[in-house]
Tab-separated table of C-alpha atoms in Angstrom:
chain	number	residue	atom	x	y	z
A	1	MET	CA	17.253	-8.964	-0.804
A	2	PRO	CA	15.985	-11.287	1.965
A	3	ASN	CA	12.761	-13.227	1.601
A	4	PHE	CA	10.530	-15.598	3.535
A	5	ILE	CA	7.759	-18.050	2.691
A	6	SER	CA	4.176	-16.956	3.312
A	7	ASP	CA	1.339	-19.317	2.407
A	8	GLY	CA	3.737	-21.177	0.129
A	9	LEU	CA	4.841	-18.023	-1.721
A	10	GLU	CA	8.198	-16.239	-1.586
A	11	ILE	CA	7.855	-12.687	-0.273
A	12	ALA	CA	10.799	-10.286	-0.618
A	13	TYR	CA	11.473	-7.510	1.875
A	14	VAL	CA	14.076	-5.165	3.311
A	15	ASP	CA	14.789	-4.473	6.981
A	16	GLU	CA	16.923	-1.411	7.704
A	17	GLY	CA	17.704	0.915	10.580
A	18	GLU	CA	17.165	0.712	14.306
A	19	GLY	CA	14.460	1.994	16.604
A	20	GLU	CA	10.675	1.769	16.630
A	21	PRO	CA	9.587	-0.368	13.670
A	22	ILE	CA	7.381	0.684	10.755
A	23	LEU	CA	6.110	-1.501	7.914
A	24	LEU	CA	5.685	0.019	4.439
A	25	ILE	CA	3.301	-1.504	1.846
A	26	HIS	CA	3.490	-0.161	-1.713
A	27	GLY	CA	0.823	0.569	-4.311
A	28	PHE	CA	-0.498	-1.420	-7.259
A	29	GLY	CA	1.996	-2.136	-10.034
A	30	SER	CA	4.807	-0.682	-7.956
A	31	SER	CA	7.387	-2.210	-5.613
A	32	LEU	CA	9.242	-1.305	-2.443
A	33	ALA	CA	12.075	0.021	-4.640
A	34	VAL	CA	9.806	2.324	-6.650
A	35	ASN	CA	7.360	3.385	-3.925
A	36	TRP	CA	9.677	3.702	-0.941
A	37	ARG	CA	13.342	3.545	-1.984
A	38	SER	CA	13.382	5.888	-4.976
A	39	THR	CA	11.250	8.453	-3.116
A	40	ASN	CA	13.705	8.483	-0.165
A	41	TRP	CA	11.025	7.318	2.265
A	42	ILE	CA	13.224	4.546	3.643
A	43	ASP	CA	16.176	6.870	4.209
A	44	THR	CA	13.921	9.538	5.734
A	45	LEU	CA	12.449	7.120	8.271
A	46	VAL	CA	15.844	5.575	9.112
A	47	ARG	CA	17.264	9.055	9.728
A	48	ASP	CA	14.321	9.666	12.047
A	49	GLY	CA	15.557	6.807	14.206
A	50	ARG	CA	13.213	4.088	12.983
A	51	ARG	CA	13.561	0.478	11.911
A	52	VAL	CA	12.041	0.298	8.429
A	53	ILE	CA	10.582	-2.894	6.993
A	54	ALA	CA	9.249	-2.725	3.438
A	55	MET	CA	7.842	-5.635	1.443
A	56	ASP	CA	7.158	-6.458	-2.180
A	57	VAL	CA	3.495	-7.465	-2.278
A	58	ARG	CA	2.894	-10.824	-3.971
A	59	GLY	CA	2.668	-10.272	-7.725
A	60	HIS	CA	5.117	-7.375	-7.541
A	61	GLY	CA	8.834	-6.632	-7.387
A	62	ASN	CA	10.952	-9.568	-6.278
A	63	SER	CA	8.116	-11.534	-4.677
A	64	ALA	CA	6.326	-14.538	-6.181
A	65	LYS	CA	3.900	-13.752	-9.015
A	66	PRO	CA	1.040	-16.241	-9.164
A	67	ARG	CA	-1.548	-15.606	-11.866
A	68	GLU	CA	-4.682	-16.891	-10.120
A	69	THR	CA	-7.129	-14.145	-9.172
A	70	ALA	CA	-8.155	-15.944	-5.980
A	71	LEU	CA	-4.619	-15.620	-4.626
A	72	TYR	CA	-4.810	-11.805	-4.505
A	73	ARG	CA	-7.733	-11.247	-2.154
A	74	PRO	CA	-6.853	-8.327	0.157
A	75	ALA	CA	-7.151	-10.569	3.222
A	76	LEU	CA	-4.435	-12.848	1.790
A	77	LEU	CA	-2.132	-9.929	1.003
A	78	ALA	CA	-2.688	-8.593	4.521
A	79	ALA	CA	-1.863	-12.036	5.917
A	80	ASP	CA	1.492	-11.920	4.086
A	81	ALA	CA	2.226	-8.624	5.846
A	82	GLY	CA	1.246	-10.043	9.213
A	83	ARG	CA	3.424	-13.109	8.699
A	84	LEU	CA	6.378	-10.870	7.848
A	85	VAL	CA	5.946	-9.063	11.174
A	86	ASP	CA	5.813	-12.454	12.915
A	87	HIS	CA	8.825	-13.730	10.934
A	88	LEU	CA	10.878	-10.791	12.197
A	89	GLY	CA	9.707	-11.300	15.777
A	90	ILE	CA	8.137	-7.849	16.078
A	91	GLY	CA	5.307	-7.491	18.562
A	92	ARG	CA	3.753	-4.175	17.534
A	93	ILE	CA	4.494	-2.018	14.518
A	94	ASP	CA	3.382	1.180	12.826
A	95	VAL	CA	2.042	0.429	9.344
A	96	MET	CA	1.889	2.738	6.319
A	97	GLY	CA	0.405	1.745	2.991
A	98	TYR	CA	-0.057	3.778	-0.171
A	99	SER	CA	-3.062	3.272	-2.489
A	100	MET	CA	-3.436	-0.524	-2.840
A	101	GLY	CA	-0.959	-0.787	0.021
A	102	ALA	CA	-3.266	1.330	2.177
A	103	ARG	CA	-6.098	-1.117	1.468
A	104	ILE	CA	-3.847	-4.027	2.464
A	105	ALA	CA	-2.697	-2.177	5.588
A	106	THR	CA	-6.320	-1.549	6.593
A	107	PHE	CA	-7.219	-5.228	6.155
A	108	LEU	CA	-4.200	-6.046	8.350
A	109	ALA	CA	-5.278	-3.563	11.027
A	110	LEU	CA	-8.778	-5.058	11.088
A	111	ALA	CA	-7.578	-8.666	11.150
A	112	ARG	CA	-4.732	-8.221	13.627
A	113	PRO	CA	-5.215	-5.002	15.594
A	114	GLU	CA	-2.951	-6.279	18.346
A	115	ILE	CA	0.147	-5.860	16.165
A	116	VAL	CA	-0.738	-2.561	14.441
A	117	ARG	CA	0.368	0.285	16.680
A	118	SER	CA	-0.798	2.982	14.259
A	119	LEU	CA	-2.109	3.048	10.698
A	120	ILE	CA	-1.237	5.523	7.941
A	121	ILE	CA	-3.603	5.340	4.967
A	122	GLY	CA	-1.795	7.072	2.104
A	123	GLY	CA	-3.292	7.888	-1.283
A	124	LEU	CA	-6.709	6.469	-0.413
A	125	GLY	CA	-9.744	8.225	0.995
A	126	SER	CA	-13.421	7.344	0.726
A	127	ALA	CA	-12.684	5.021	-2.221
A	128	LEU	CA	-11.523	2.536	0.409
A	129	VAL	CA	-15.167	1.970	1.360
A	130	GLU	CA	-17.008	3.317	-1.702
A	131	GLY	CA	-14.932	1.488	-4.321
A	132	LEU	CA	-12.662	2.611	-7.140
A	133	GLY	CA	-14.374	1.184	-10.223
A	134	GLY	CA	-12.811	0.381	-13.583
A	135	GLN	CA	-10.968	-2.730	-12.389
A	136	GLU	CA	-12.079	-4.904	-15.311
A	137	GLU	CA	-11.020	-2.446	-18.001
A	138	ILE	CA	-7.647	-2.039	-16.297
A	139	ALA	CA	-7.192	-5.813	-16.046
A	140	ALA	CA	-8.155	-6.220	-19.706
A	141	ALA	CA	-5.616	-3.568	-20.711
A	142	LEU	CA	-2.901	-5.336	-18.748
A	143	GLU	CA	-3.724	-8.646	-20.471
A	144	ALA	CA	-3.948	-7.241	-24.002
A	145	PRO	CA	-1.371	-8.595	-26.486
A	146	PRO	CA	1.531	-6.248	-27.291
A	147	GLY	CA	0.604	-3.662	-29.894
A	148	THR	CA	-3.115	-3.764	-29.086
A	149	GLU	CA	-4.856	-0.386	-29.255
A	150	ILE	CA	-6.351	0.194	-25.797
A	151	ALA	CA	-9.435	2.416	-25.884
A	152	SER	CA	-9.600	3.097	-22.146
A	153	ALA	CA	-7.417	6.026	-21.054
A	154	VAL	CA	-7.093	4.674	-17.537
A	155	GLY	CA	-6.313	1.224	-18.932
A	156	ARG	CA	-3.571	2.700	-21.127
A	157	SER	CA	-2.014	4.494	-18.153
A	158	TYR	CA	-1.899	1.331	-16.044
A	159	ARG	CA	-0.505	-0.647	-18.983
A	160	ARG	CA	2.269	1.926	-19.513
A	161	PHE	CA	3.123	1.928	-15.809
A	162	GLY	CA	3.240	-1.865	-15.705
A	163	GLU	CA	5.516	-1.962	-18.739
A	164	ALA	CA	7.738	0.809	-17.371
A	165	THR	CA	8.263	-1.106	-14.119
A	166	LYS	CA	8.866	-4.364	-16.075
A	167	SER	CA	6.035	-6.009	-14.157
A	168	ASP	CA	4.401	-9.381	-14.780
A	169	LEU	CA	1.275	-8.045	-16.507
A	170	PRO	CA	-0.928	-11.173	-16.163
A	171	ALA	CA	-0.130	-11.293	-12.434
A	172	LEU	CA	-1.072	-7.623	-12.124
A	173	ALA	CA	-4.339	-8.287	-13.967
A	174	ALA	CA	-5.200	-11.057	-11.506
A	175	CYS	CA	-4.340	-8.751	-8.622
A	176	MET	CA	-6.479	-5.923	-10.033
A	177	ARG	CA	-9.533	-8.159	-10.313
A	178	SER	CA	-9.258	-8.998	-6.611
A	179	MET	CA	-9.122	-5.310	-5.643
A	180	ARG	CA	-12.930	-5.118	-5.962
A	181	GLU	CA	-13.209	-6.160	-2.315
A	182	ASP	CA	-13.780	-2.998	-0.289
A	183	VAL	CA	-13.833	-2.364	3.456
A	184	SER	CA	-17.293	-1.747	4.914
A	185	ALA	CA	-18.031	1.479	6.768
A	186	THR	CA	-19.016	-0.617	9.788
A	187	ASP	CA	-15.736	-2.523	9.804
A	188	ILE	CA	-13.544	0.529	9.388
A	189	GLY	CA	-15.333	2.131	12.317
A	190	ARG	CA	-13.893	-0.632	14.498
A	191	LEU	CA	-10.340	0.683	14.162
A	192	THR	CA	-9.112	1.898	17.543
A	193	MET	CA	-5.421	2.605	16.891
A	194	PRO	CA	-4.247	6.103	15.839
A	195	VAL	CA	-5.013	6.591	12.120
A	196	LEU	CA	-3.753	9.189	9.652
A	197	VAL	CA	-5.393	9.591	6.220
A	198	ALA	CA	-2.990	11.337	3.801
A	199	VAL	CA	-4.200	12.318	0.310
A	200	GLY	CA	-3.087	14.879	-2.277
A	201	ASP	CA	-5.520	17.724	-2.864
A	202	ARG	CA	-5.432	16.994	-6.632
A	203	ASP	CA	-5.889	13.241	-6.244
A	204	GLU	CA	-8.808	12.157	-8.443
A	205	VAL	CA	-8.405	8.469	-7.558
A	206	ALA	CA	-8.479	8.327	-3.760
A	207	GLY	CA	-11.859	9.817	-2.953
A	208	SER	CA	-12.448	12.170	-0.037
A	209	PRO	CA	-9.998	11.849	2.894
A	210	ASP	CA	-12.456	13.706	5.118
A	211	ARG	CA	-15.315	11.278	4.413
A	212	LEU	CA	-13.064	8.334	5.203
A	213	ALA	CA	-11.661	9.893	8.379
A	214	ALA	CA	-15.193	10.661	9.588
A	215	LEU	CA	-15.841	6.899	9.716
A	216	ILE	CA	-12.797	6.184	11.921
A	217	PRO	CA	-12.859	7.279	15.576
A	218	GLY	CA	-10.172	9.914	16.179
A	219	ALA	CA	-8.652	9.699	12.689
A	220	GLU	CA	-6.577	12.640	11.447
A	221	VAL	CA	-6.393	14.011	7.890
A	222	LEU	CA	-3.258	15.198	6.121
A	223	VAL	CA	-3.902	17.045	2.866
A	224	ILE	CA	-0.835	17.029	0.606
A	225	PRO	CA	-0.979	20.367	-1.256
A	226	GLY	CA	-0.648	20.575	-5.024
A	227	ARG	CA	-0.218	16.834	-5.564
A	228	ASP	CA	-2.162	14.202	-7.474
A	229	HIS	CA	-2.190	10.453	-6.834
A	230	MET	CA	1.235	9.757	-8.340
A	231	GLN	CA	2.984	12.966	-7.315
A	232	ALA	CA	2.034	12.738	-3.636
A	233	THR	CA	3.971	9.523	-3.009
A	234	GLY	CA	7.337	11.095	-2.199
A	235	ASP	CA	6.177	14.615	-1.375
A	236	ARG	CA	8.007	16.529	1.353
A	237	ALA	CA	4.794	17.658	3.068
A	238	TYR	CA	3.616	14.028	3.162
A	239	LYS	CA	6.853	12.968	4.834
A	240	GLN	CA	6.782	15.814	7.341
A	241	GLY	CA	3.166	15.080	8.228
A	242	VAL	CA	3.846	11.382	8.753
A	243	LEU	CA	6.905	12.042	10.931
A	244	ALA	CA	4.864	14.447	13.060
A	245	PHE	CA	2.058	11.892	13.370
A	246	LEU	CA	4.458	9.126	14.410
A	247	LYS	CA	6.113	11.374	16.971
A	248	ALA	CA	2.773	12.384	18.503
A	249	ARG	CA	0.997	9.026	18.551
A	250	PRO	CA	0.945	7.163	21.913
């Protein structure tokens, strides 16, 4: 897997296919392999005639895993994504993020709107501006010694996911603590590129896609039927909706 150096850290990525480029940014505790490869997103987009770039966010997958909380501010993660686009010599690119990746993608679109042709916010609705909550209990669960009884149900679920993906748990804890930084309603209203907000109708994590879209001029909403936060990631309706959005956007 190729990599490049961003802000002194090694960032792993893949670059496949030919055509109009799209950058994929995965969710918390995941990786490009789990979020985009195993769900057939990469193959689906390549078959649609697109050049697909997907990255492992710092702290995840095959990228560097620092353990300092300050190194996971969303603006820094978004800067890694922007530097990858620059590294590959791409002028403008569609960007899709899921959950944490959607937060990173939004920070990128706000910081560097000139390179973001369109923005797909997957698995995140009004929680992008209203906050998720529970970050400290999740971080504490990730840092707990093996065998510790974790009282928090949400903490247990994140701990299991981190262990299942063989993640660096202290790095994930540092990353989680930096996810408290939300996007303001005023800032998100400055987005001018085409935006799609895609959330499962059983997603209890994301918040309302309609409330988020109402803050963004011209934003569209894609409701993924019968899917919760985890199940929506590779859903067929999600893929079809995104392909239609990409085809229709200027």
